[in-house]
Amino acid sequence: MSTHPFSRKAVKIKGSRRSALDLARGRLVLISAVFSLAYILIAARVVDLSLIQGELQHYAESEAVESDEETGAIVEEQVRRADILDRNGVLLATSLEMASLYADPVMVADPVAVAEGLVRVFPDMIYGDMLQKLQRKSRFVWLRRNITPQEQYGVLELGQPGLKFEKGQRRIYPQGMLAAHFIGYTNIDGKGLAGVERSFDSFLNEAAGPLALTLDIRLQYILSREIRTAFEKFSAQGAVGVVLDITNGEILAATSLPSFDPHDPGGADQKALFNRLTLGVYELGSPFKIFSTAALLETLDVPMGKTFDARKPLKHGRFHISDFHPEKRRLTVPEVFVYSSNIGAALMGEMVGTEALKDFYKDLGLFSSLSLEIGEIGHPILPETWRDINTLTASYGHGIAVSPLQMVVAASTIMGGGTLLQPTLILDKNKAEKPRENLDLRVVSPQTAHRLRQLMRLTVTNGTGAKADVPGYRVGGKTGTAEKPGPKGYDRKRLLSSFIGFFPMEAPRYAVFVMLDEPKGTKDSFNYATGGWVAAPAVGRIIASMGPLLGVRPLPDGTTDDLAVSLKHYLHKEEKKGKKSLASY
Amino acid sequence: MTALFSRADQSILGRWWWTVDRTMLAAFFALIIFGIVLVMAASPPVAERIGLDQYHFIKRHLIMLGPALLLMFSVSFLTPRMVWRLASLVLAGGILAMIVVLFTGMEIKGAQRWIHLPGFSLQPSEFVKPAFAVVAAWFMTFQTERPEFRGNRMAAGVFLCVISLLLLQPDLGMTVVVSCIYGAQIFMAGFPLWIVVVLAVLGLTGLVTAYFVFDHVQSRIDRFLDPSAGDSYQVKKALEAFQEGGLWGAGPGQGTVKLQLPDAHADFIFAVAGEELGLVFVLLLIMLFAFVLLRGFNRLMECDDMFVVLATGGLLVMFGMQALVHMGSSVHLLPAKGMTLPFISYGGSSLLSVSLAMGMVLALTRRRVRSGVAGGRRRVVKGIRKGTG
């Protein structure tokens, strides 16, 4: 700067620097004040935390504990997760308080002695393993989760200060695998991960009382026993079964195989955890003839004697519809149903018409997800664009995939008299999350319902379902033997064989459904793996066991007054019956 | 120690001893000792959790203390002019490194901040902070000396450059600290209050924008305002730690809540102090920080060099803000913001950066007869002297 020493500018700069410094100092004081204030605030907050919320709180708590000890009051730390019961009050799921053992290795003075002591208390523990855990340089290591009171006593006897317990809850399923898919399971922290445990998770955590399901553990046992027998006998890949009270939609028993141990869902593979009854969707085949026949009787006034030409396979464009065991003649309505003719059913569907059949299926709830109180619900798979060929295939249960339970509910709707059935797993209706929909929605008339009852009974007395009959219990039903879709079209070797049965047929009360996934024929079944041979006998045995239990009165022997008698004269195959029945499917 | 150097000692070391702020130095040592104790207590569980040797962080902390102290001492020998030269070099290098980090840096916990050198990683933005404070102070001072020099604009330019690089990483905490440094400096430099207010409003607008632009900022602030809204695990545990500590604490190494604090050794070391040392020592710690700040500010009161006032003021504001944000988020007075506690938290870059900054503070606040750094000044003084004498 080359200003003259006496110039105004130089003096002004010096003067302004002085005043600038004074200003800076003044503002520095302000900044100091702000910082001081902020630090005092932090200090005050720390005092609040450590003294008021910490020290004084601890003091108050220890006072409270002392007074509790004096009065003997027990402070429950955690709220117990509510139990799940069956309809008769049998325990299905409960929570037990259990201790878990951990070590604080820093507090373990003599790891060798402690490890030896532990191995004495827990004979299955490995000494070296324990020693290694106890010698870790950490403050926390789990030794054994969920130990018994006796084991805990044994550990306390060791008198080692480094061994400590943490209390927790463990979910116990006294019925083991029974209905595991529907009761569900929780993770180690007690959070519901499947079934009712998941869908009612918050309810169970907050509820004062137990949650009762519609399941009846006795029926559940019968169902599981018979399904497992059939599953093993026919070396199936999977199997499902359900028992439904069709008067109110209550699911009395339900099972899906392969199953899993709900105490250790992590040890099960994905296939076992999968709920085939509600989450799986399948092309179920012939049981759909119940719906196409009902649609025919409901929409068109067709006499029972009306015949359909089943002499040769039906050709529709590149599609080819044929019968399993062709009758090669014109079949009446009962014959189509009872001998399960695909050609006949397709012709019926064609007669009903695409729009009417779609509307009818939709009314039965086959086009949308089933509404049930668990989360594992599969959505039906429908043709992307519904052409006329789809009407023909849907009439005998192909080209449309629904969950097995959905099909059973739709069939039960018809059997129950024609008003839409809402299935449920929860006994106490006030606790059911979903509001009950209008149950008076009529899908078929009582007349059609009666006709279908007759046809189902006829299927058991004179048709493919003969092996499901139980003397005195008037069983009716429909077989299903569906070929599974494979990479090259439908596969004749891989079947879904099922039987849906109802009883007692005059006033149907119970639906019993059994389905085997890819059963293999045995010598006993003359190598047949059809619904009539693998599923119908299981249904028969289930009904024979559960009928007496539920107080269904059997008709005395020799009673001929049969529902299906009036339809028998529509069957024109009597002379061959003895031989043919072996080949029924 | 005083016996070591005679008052008349004119050696470099002797001059340093008699001019440096020895009380401040003692306060730094006290903080460093607190730091060693707390890192020893807090880091073993953290190291174990991430699968390292339990003494890993302690060893590294102690190893880093050597270079850090060396840095602080050697910087404290510098004259103000040398301080600003050093700062300009560090700032230039730091900005360059930050640009490099943007392209090659490793992502740690959602941000690119680190540069990897053999053996350890450096966070260049930590060093840019103090360097920026000194350089900005020099620019502003130089304009008061030579009005034709656009120092204020250049300072603003450097500021914008630094914060845009910080936001790109993104490192909001550091941005806030740098903004506070700059804000305090223009406040001290005597800018009209309205400019300060306008800039403060701009800063707040920036924060609100950050709330909407960065998801993690939004969730942190939401969780601060409504703890039940989401996962505020660390803050919950930190509060628990203070409550467990009470008046006298559980004793060094005896804490249990710290075992569950993921960032116990760095961003939440204050909570470990609360649990293990108790209220009395925590208050002592707060007072130590406040002491450093107030002592530093007080020292500036008798200083007549604008550059020293602005630079030291900025550096102290950085130091004070960092401690404030760290302690504030540990006790849930501020939204959870990962920031290290100067001299105490584990962290190589932050320790070196604080040592550099405080070394500069020690250098700038040394008592001197007359000194100046802004080029024009001495000549003006000389000129006046010539005139008067």
PDB file of N, CA, C and O in Angstrom, chain B residues 303-357:
ATOM      1  N   CYS B 303      -6.199  -9.817  22.266  1.00  0.00           N
ATOM      2  CA  CYS B 303      -5.437  -9.901  21.030  1.00  0.00           C
ATOM      3  C   CYS B 303      -5.875  -8.790  20.093  1.00  0.00           C
ATOM      4  O   CYS B 303      -7.055  -8.492  19.981  1.00  0.00           O
ATOM      5  N   ASP B 304      -4.926  -8.175  19.411  1.00  0.00           N
ATOM      6  CA  ASP B 304      -5.332  -7.081  18.524  1.00  0.00           C
ATOM      7  C   ASP B 304      -5.108  -7.437  17.064  1.00  0.00           C
ATOM      8  O   ASP B 304      -4.986  -6.578  16.219  1.00  0.00           O
ATOM      9  N   ASP B 305      -4.991  -8.720  16.787  1.00  0.00           N
ATOM     10  CA  ASP B 305      -4.806  -9.147  15.405  1.00  0.00           C
ATOM     11  C   ASP B 305      -6.089  -9.775  14.903  1.00  0.00           C
ATOM     12  O   ASP B 305      -6.529 -10.813  15.414  1.00  0.00           O
ATOM     13  N   MET B 306      -6.710  -9.146  13.930  1.00  0.00           N
ATOM     14  CA  MET B 306      -8.006  -9.603  13.439  1.00  0.00           C
ATOM     15  C   MET B 306      -7.919 -11.032  12.904  1.00  0.00           C
ATOM     16  O   MET B 306      -8.811 -11.837  13.114  1.00  0.00           O
ATOM     17  N   PHE B 307      -6.815 -11.324  12.200  1.00  0.00           N
ATOM     18  CA  PHE B 307      -6.665 -12.676  11.645  1.00  0.00           C
ATOM     19  C   PHE B 307      -6.674 -13.723  12.757  1.00  0.00           C
ATOM     20  O   PHE B 307      -7.361 -14.739  12.682  1.00  0.00           O
ATOM     21  N   VAL B 308      -5.930 -13.426  13.835  1.00  0.00           N
ATOM     22  CA  VAL B 308      -5.869 -14.380  14.949  1.00  0.00           C
ATOM     23  C   VAL B 308      -7.253 -14.550  15.559  1.00  0.00           C
ATOM     24  O   VAL B 308      -7.689 -15.671  15.853  1.00  0.00           O
ATOM     25  N   VAL B 309      -7.957 -13.425  15.719  1.00  0.00           N
ATOM     26  CA  VAL B 309      -9.294 -13.501  16.325  1.00  0.00           C
ATOM     27  C   VAL B 309     -10.205 -14.373  15.474  1.00  0.00           C
ATOM     28  O   VAL B 309     -10.861 -15.298  15.979  1.00  0.00           O
ATOM     29  N   LEU B 310     -10.232 -14.104  14.172  1.00  0.00           N
ATOM     30  CA  LEU B 310     -11.157 -14.856  13.304  1.00  0.00           C
ATOM     31  C   LEU B 310     -10.754 -16.320  13.207  1.00  0.00           C
ATOM     32  O   LEU B 310     -11.593 -17.224  13.324  1.00  0.00           O
ATOM     33  N   ALA B 311      -9.463 -16.578  13.018  1.00  0.00           N
ATOM     34  CA  ALA B 311      -9.022 -17.962  12.822  1.00  0.00           C
ATOM     35  C   ALA B 311      -9.240 -18.764  14.096  1.00  0.00           C
ATOM     36  O   ALA B 311      -9.844 -19.846  14.082  1.00  0.00           O
ATOM     37  N   THR B 312      -8.766 -18.229  15.220  1.00  0.00           N
ATOM     38  CA  THR B 312      -8.920 -18.962  16.467  1.00  0.00           C
ATOM     39  C   THR B 312     -10.398 -19.114  16.822  1.00  0.00           C
ATOM     40  O   THR B 312     -10.848 -20.194  17.248  1.00  0.00           O
ATOM     41  N   GLY B 313     -11.158 -18.035  16.609  1.00  0.00           N
ATOM     42  CA  GLY B 313     -12.607 -18.111  16.879  1.00  0.00           C
ATOM     43  C   GLY B 313     -13.223 -19.243  16.070  1.00  0.00           C
ATOM     44  O   GLY B 313     -13.973 -20.072  16.593  1.00  0.00           O
ATOM     45  N   GLY B 314     -12.876 -19.297  14.781  1.00  0.00           N
ATOM     46  CA  GLY B 314     -13.441 -20.349  13.926  1.00  0.00           C
ATOM     47  C   GLY B 314     -13.041 -21.732  14.409  1.00  0.00           C
ATOM     48  O   GLY B 314     -13.869 -22.637  14.501  1.00  0.00           O
ATOM     49  N   LEU B 315     -11.758 -21.887  14.760  1.00  0.00           N
ATOM     50  CA  LEU B 315     -11.288 -23.200  15.210  1.00  0.00           C
ATOM     51  C   LEU B 315     -11.970 -23.617  16.509  1.00  0.00           C
ATOM     52  O   LEU B 315     -12.363 -24.778  16.693  1.00  0.00           O
ATOM     53  N   LEU B 316     -12.136 -22.669  17.402  1.00  0.00           N
ATOM     54  CA  LEU B 316     -12.776 -23.008  18.678  1.00  0.00           C
ATOM     55  C   LEU B 316     -14.256 -23.336  18.467  1.00  0.00           C
ATOM     56  O   LEU B 316     -14.814 -24.236  19.124  1.00  0.00           O
ATOM     57  N   VAL B 317     -14.894 -22.594  17.545  1.00  0.00           N
ATOM     58  CA  VAL B 317     -16.299 -22.898  17.254  1.00  0.00           C
ATOM     59  C   VAL B 317     -16.424 -24.327  16.717  1.00  0.00           C
ATOM     60  O   VAL B 317     -17.313 -25.086  17.106  1.00  0.00           O
ATOM     61  N   MET B 318     -15.489 -24.719  15.866  1.00  0.00           N
ATOM     62  CA  MET B 318     -15.483 -26.082  15.345  1.00  0.00           C
ATOM     63  C   MET B 318     -15.380 -27.089  16.492  1.00  0.00           C
ATOM     64  O   MET B 318     -16.163 -28.038  16.587  1.00  0.00           O
ATOM     65  N   PHE B 319     -14.419 -26.839  17.375  1.00  0.00           N
ATOM     66  CA  PHE B 319     -14.196 -27.719  18.521  1.00  0.00           C
ATOM     67  C   PHE B 319     -15.449 -27.782  19.397  1.00  0.00           C
ATOM     68  O   PHE B 319     -15.946 -28.861  19.748  1.00  0.00           O
ATOM     69  N   GLY B 320     -15.993 -26.610  19.696  1.00  0.00           N
ATOM     70  CA  GLY B 320     -17.172 -26.547  20.574  1.00  0.00           C
ATOM     71  C   GLY B 320     -18.397 -27.179  19.938  1.00  0.00           C
ATOM     72  O   GLY B 320     -19.159 -27.886  20.597  1.00  0.00           O
ATOM     73  N   MET B 321     -18.575 -26.944  18.642  1.00  0.00           N
ATOM     74  CA  MET B 321     -19.751 -27.488  17.954  1.00  0.00           C
ATOM     75  C   MET B 321     -19.689 -29.009  17.925  1.00  0.00           C
ATOM     76  O   MET B 321     -20.674 -29.696  18.149  1.00  0.00           O
ATOM     77  N   GLN B 322     -18.502 -29.523  17.626  1.00  0.00           N
ATOM     78  CA  GLN B 322     -18.374 -30.969  17.512  1.00  0.00           C
ATOM     79  C   GLN B 322     -18.712 -31.633  18.842  1.00  0.00           C
ATOM     80  O   GLN B 322     -19.468 -32.603  18.884  1.00  0.00           O
ATOM     81  N   ALA B 323     -18.173 -31.075  19.918  1.00  0.00           N
ATOM     82  CA  ALA B 323     -18.474 -31.627  21.240  1.00  0.00           C
ATOM     83  C   ALA B 323     -19.963 -31.495  21.535  1.00  0.00           C
ATOM     84  O   ALA B 323     -20.610 -32.419  22.053  1.00  0.00           O
ATOM     85  N   LEU B 324     -20.514 -30.337  21.154  1.00  0.00           N
ATOM     86  CA  LEU B 324     -21.924 -30.069  21.452  1.00  0.00           C
ATOM     87  C   LEU B 324     -22.829 -31.064  20.723  1.00  0.00           C
ATOM     88  O   LEU B 324     -23.743 -31.639  21.321  1.00  0.00           O
ATOM     89  N   VAL B 325     -22.562 -31.259  19.425  1.00  0.00           N
ATOM     90  CA  VAL B 325     -23.412 -32.163  18.653  1.00  0.00           C
ATOM     91  C   VAL B 325     -23.278 -33.596  19.182  1.00  0.00           C
ATOM     92  O   VAL B 325     -24.261 -34.312  19.352  1.00  0.00           O
ATOM     93  N   HIS B 326     -22.054 -33.988  19.489  1.00  0.00           N
ATOM     94  CA  HIS B 326     -21.849 -35.342  20.012  1.00  0.00           C
ATOM     95  C   HIS B 326     -22.608 -35.542  21.318  1.00  0.00           C
ATOM     96  O   HIS B 326     -23.388 -36.495  21.473  1.00  0.00           O
ATOM     97  N   MET B 327     -22.408 -34.630  22.264  1.00  0.00           N
ATOM     98  CA  MET B 327     -23.063 -34.789  23.566  1.00  0.00           C
ATOM     99  C   MET B 327     -24.575 -34.637  23.422  1.00  0.00           C
ATOM    100  O   MET B 327     -25.346 -35.376  24.022  1.00  0.00           O
ATOM    101  N   GLY B 328     -24.974 -33.679  22.576  1.00  0.00           N
ATOM    102  CA  GLY B 328     -26.414 -33.434  22.395  1.00  0.00           C
ATOM    103  C   GLY B 328     -27.128 -34.636  21.828  1.00  0.00           C
ATOM    104  O   GLY B 328     -28.225 -34.978  22.260  1.00  0.00           O
ATOM    105  N   SER B 329     -26.502 -35.328  20.871  1.00  0.00           N
ATOM    106  CA  SER B 329     -27.229 -36.473  20.311  1.00  0.00           C
ATOM    107  C   SER B 329     -27.193 -37.666  21.270  1.00  0.00           C
ATOM    108  O   SER B 329     -28.113 -38.478  21.273  1.00  0.00           O
ATOM    109  N   SER B 330     -26.160 -37.755  22.098  1.00  0.00           N
ATOM    110  CA  SER B 330     -26.129 -38.857  23.071  1.00  0.00           C
ATOM    111  C   SER B 330     -27.227 -38.718  24.119  1.00  0.00           C
ATOM    112  O   SER B 330     -27.717 -39.727  24.625  1.00  0.00           O
ATOM    113  N   VAL B 331     -27.570 -37.481  24.474  1.00  0.00           N
ATOM    114  CA  VAL B 331     -28.598 -37.315  25.512  1.00  0.00           C
ATOM    115  C   VAL B 331     -29.940 -36.965  24.886  1.00  0.00           C
ATOM    116  O   VAL B 331     -30.857 -36.523  25.574  1.00  0.00           O
ATOM    117  N   HIS B 332     -30.053 -37.158  23.552  1.00  0.00           N
ATOM    118  CA  HIS B 332     -31.311 -36.974  22.852  1.00  0.00           C
ATOM    119  C   HIS B 332     -31.831 -35.555  22.927  1.00  0.00           C
ATOM    120  O   HIS B 332     -33.024 -35.313  23.042  1.00  0.00           O
ATOM    121  N   LEU B 333     -30.887 -34.585  22.887  1.00  0.00           N
ATOM    122  CA  LEU B 333     -31.328 -33.195  22.759  1.00  0.00           C
ATOM    123  C   LEU B 333     -31.256 -32.782  21.295  1.00  0.00           C
ATOM    124  O   LEU B 333     -31.842 -31.797  20.894  1.00  0.00           O
ATOM    125  N   LEU B 334     -30.498 -33.542  20.511  1.00  0.00           N
ATOM    126  CA  LEU B 334     -30.361 -33.274  19.080  1.00  0.00           C
ATOM    127  C   LEU B 334     -30.621 -34.582  18.346  1.00  0.00           C
ATOM    128  O   LEU B 334     -30.472 -35.653  18.929  1.00  0.00           O
ATOM    129  N   PRO B 335     -30.986 -34.516  17.052  1.00  0.00           N
ATOM    130  CA  PRO B 335     -31.164 -35.759  16.296  1.00  0.00           C
ATOM    131  C   PRO B 335     -29.849 -36.530  16.263  1.00  0.00           C
ATOM    132  O   PRO B 335     -28.788 -35.916  16.253  1.00  0.00           O
ATOM    133  N   ALA B 336     -29.950 -37.855  16.271  1.00  0.00           N
ATOM    134  CA  ALA B 336     -28.746 -38.680  16.282  1.00  0.00           C
ATOM    135  C   ALA B 336     -27.871 -38.337  15.094  1.00  0.00           C
ATOM    136  O   ALA B 336     -28.292 -38.442  13.948  1.00  0.00           O
ATOM    137  N   LYS B 337     -26.650 -37.854  15.367  1.00  0.00           N
ATOM    138  CA  LYS B 337     -25.740 -37.495  14.287  1.00  0.00           C
ATOM    139  C   LYS B 337     -24.383 -38.023  14.663  1.00  0.00           C
ATOM    140  O   LYS B 337     -23.845 -37.638  15.693  1.00  0.00           O
ATOM    141  N   GLY B 338     -23.870 -38.888  13.836  1.00  0.00           N
ATOM    142  CA  GLY B 338     -22.565 -39.457  14.160  1.00  0.00           C
ATOM    143  C   GLY B 338     -21.492 -38.395  14.118  1.00  0.00           C
ATOM    144  O   GLY B 338     -21.162 -37.883  13.059  1.00  0.00           O
ATOM    145  N   MET B 339     -20.959 -38.019  15.277  1.00  0.00           N
ATOM    146  CA  MET B 339     -19.863 -37.074  15.302  1.00  0.00           C
ATOM    147  C   MET B 339     -18.961 -37.470  16.456  1.00  0.00           C
ATOM    148  O   MET B 339     -19.428 -37.903  17.497  1.00  0.00           O
ATOM    149  N   THR B 340     -17.653 -37.336  16.218  1.00  0.00           N
ATOM    150  CA  THR B 340     -16.731 -37.777  17.266  1.00  0.00           C
ATOM    151  C   THR B 340     -16.583 -36.704  18.330  1.00  0.00           C
ATOM    152  O   THR B 340     -16.749 -35.519  18.055  1.00  0.00           O
ATOM    153  N   LEU B 341     -16.241 -37.123  19.534  1.00  0.00           N
ATOM    154  CA  LEU B 341     -16.006 -36.193  20.631  1.00  0.00           C
ATOM    155  C   LEU B 341     -14.515 -35.868  20.607  1.00  0.00           C
ATOM    156  O   LEU B 341     -13.678 -36.743  20.772  1.00  0.00           O
ATOM    157  N   PRO B 342     -14.157 -34.573  20.403  1.00  0.00           N
ATOM    158  CA  PRO B 342     -12.751 -34.223  20.201  1.00  0.00           C
ATOM    159  C   PRO B 342     -11.858 -34.764  21.313  1.00  0.00           C
ATOM    160  O   PRO B 342     -12.207 -34.659  22.486  1.00  0.00           O
ATOM    161  N   PHE B 343     -10.731 -35.330  20.914  1.00  0.00           N
ATOM    162  CA  PHE B 343      -9.710 -35.882  21.797  1.00  0.00           C
ATOM    163  C   PHE B 343     -10.156 -37.151  22.518  1.00  0.00           C
ATOM    164  O   PHE B 343      -9.363 -37.806  23.176  1.00  0.00           O
ATOM    165  N   ILE B 344     -11.442 -37.509  22.475  1.00  0.00           N
ATOM    166  CA  ILE B 344     -11.919 -38.619  23.297  1.00  0.00           C
ATOM    167  C   ILE B 344     -12.295 -39.823  22.472  1.00  0.00           C
ATOM    168  O   ILE B 344     -11.843 -40.931  22.733  1.00  0.00           O
ATOM    169  N   SER B 345     -13.121 -39.613  21.432  1.00  0.00           N
ATOM    170  CA  SER B 345     -13.565 -40.742  20.630  1.00  0.00           C
ATOM    171  C   SER B 345     -12.392 -41.414  19.939  1.00  0.00           C
ATOM    172  O   SER B 345     -11.396 -40.771  19.617  1.00  0.00           O
ATOM    173  N   TYR B 346     -12.598 -42.716  19.649  1.00  0.00           N
ATOM    174  CA  TYR B 346     -11.653 -43.410  18.805  1.00  0.00           C
ATOM    175  C   TYR B 346     -11.817 -42.909  17.376  1.00  0.00           C
ATOM    176  O   TYR B 346     -12.913 -42.595  16.949  1.00  0.00           O
ATOM    177  N   GLY B 347     -10.764 -42.851  16.655  1.00  0.00           N
ATOM    178  CA  GLY B 347     -10.864 -42.444  15.252  1.00  0.00           C
ATOM    179  C   GLY B 347      -9.618 -41.689  14.865  1.00  0.00           C
ATOM    180  O   GLY B 347      -9.372 -40.584  15.348  1.00  0.00           O
ATOM    181  N   GLY B 348      -8.793 -42.287  14.002  1.00  0.00           N
ATOM    182  CA  GLY B 348      -7.514 -41.697  13.633  1.00  0.00           C
ATOM    183  C   GLY B 348      -7.654 -40.326  13.012  1.00  0.00           C
ATOM    184  O   GLY B 348      -7.051 -39.358  13.464  1.00  0.00           O
ATOM    185  N   SER B 349      -8.492 -40.213  11.967  1.00  0.00           N
ATOM    186  CA  SER B 349      -8.620 -38.939  11.264  1.00  0.00           C
ATOM    187  C   SER B 349      -9.077 -37.855  12.215  1.00  0.00           C
ATOM    188  O   SER B 349      -8.551 -36.743  12.204  1.00  0.00           O
ATOM    189  N   SER B 350     -10.065 -38.166  13.029  1.00  0.00           N
ATOM    190  CA  SER B 350     -10.628 -37.112  13.866  1.00  0.00           C
ATOM    191  C   SER B 350      -9.610 -36.698  14.917  1.00  0.00           C
ATOM    192  O   SER B 350      -9.477 -35.515  15.233  1.00  0.00           O
ATOM    193  N   LEU B 351      -8.844 -37.641  15.439  1.00  0.00           N
ATOM    194  CA  LEU B 351      -7.833 -37.297  16.443  1.00  0.00           C
ATOM    195  C   LEU B 351      -6.760 -36.402  15.828  1.00  0.00           C
ATOM    196  O   LEU B 351      -6.388 -35.366  16.389  1.00  0.00           O
ATOM    197  N   LEU B 352      -6.278 -36.794  14.643  1.00  0.00           N
ATOM    198  CA  LEU B 352      -5.250 -35.990  13.974  1.00  0.00           C
ATOM    199  C   LEU B 352      -5.792 -34.603  13.654  1.00  0.00           C
ATOM    200  O   LEU B 352      -5.099 -33.603  13.834  1.00  0.00           O
ATOM    201  N   SER B 353      -7.030 -34.546  13.179  1.00  0.00           N
ATOM    202  CA  SER B 353      -7.600 -33.264  12.782  1.00  0.00           C
ATOM    203  C   SER B 353      -7.771 -32.356  13.988  1.00  0.00           C
ATOM    204  O   SER B 353      -7.457 -31.164  13.940  1.00  0.00           O
ATOM    205  N   VAL B 354      -8.243 -32.906  15.105  1.00  0.00           N
ATOM    206  CA  VAL B 354      -8.405 -32.080  16.302  1.00  0.00           C
ATOM    207  C   VAL B 354      -7.044 -31.618  16.792  1.00  0.00           C
ATOM    208  O   VAL B 354      -6.876 -30.465  17.199  1.00  0.00           O
ATOM    209  N   SER B 355      -6.040 -32.511  16.715  1.00  0.00           N
ATOM    210  CA  SER B 355      -4.696 -32.115  17.153  1.00  0.00           C
ATOM    211  C   SER B 355      -4.165 -30.994  16.277  1.00  0.00           C
ATOM    212  O   SER B 355      -3.575 -30.032  16.773  1.00  0.00           O
ATOM    213  N   LEU B 356      -4.382 -31.115  14.970  1.00  0.00           N
ATOM    214  CA  LEU B 356      -3.957 -30.052  14.056  1.00  0.00           C
ATOM    215  C   LEU B 356      -4.632 -28.743  14.435  1.00  0.00           C
ATOM    216  O   LEU B 356      -3.985 -27.700  14.579  1.00  0.00           O
ATOM    217  N   ALA B 357      -5.955 -28.805  14.627  1.00  0.00           N
ATOM    218  CA  ALA B 357      -6.724 -27.596  14.919  1.00  0.00           C
ATOM    219  C   ALA B 357      -6.268 -26.980  16.229  1.00  0.00           C
ATOM    220  O   ALA B 357      -6.056 -25.763  16.321  1.00  0.00           O
TER     221      ALA B 357
END
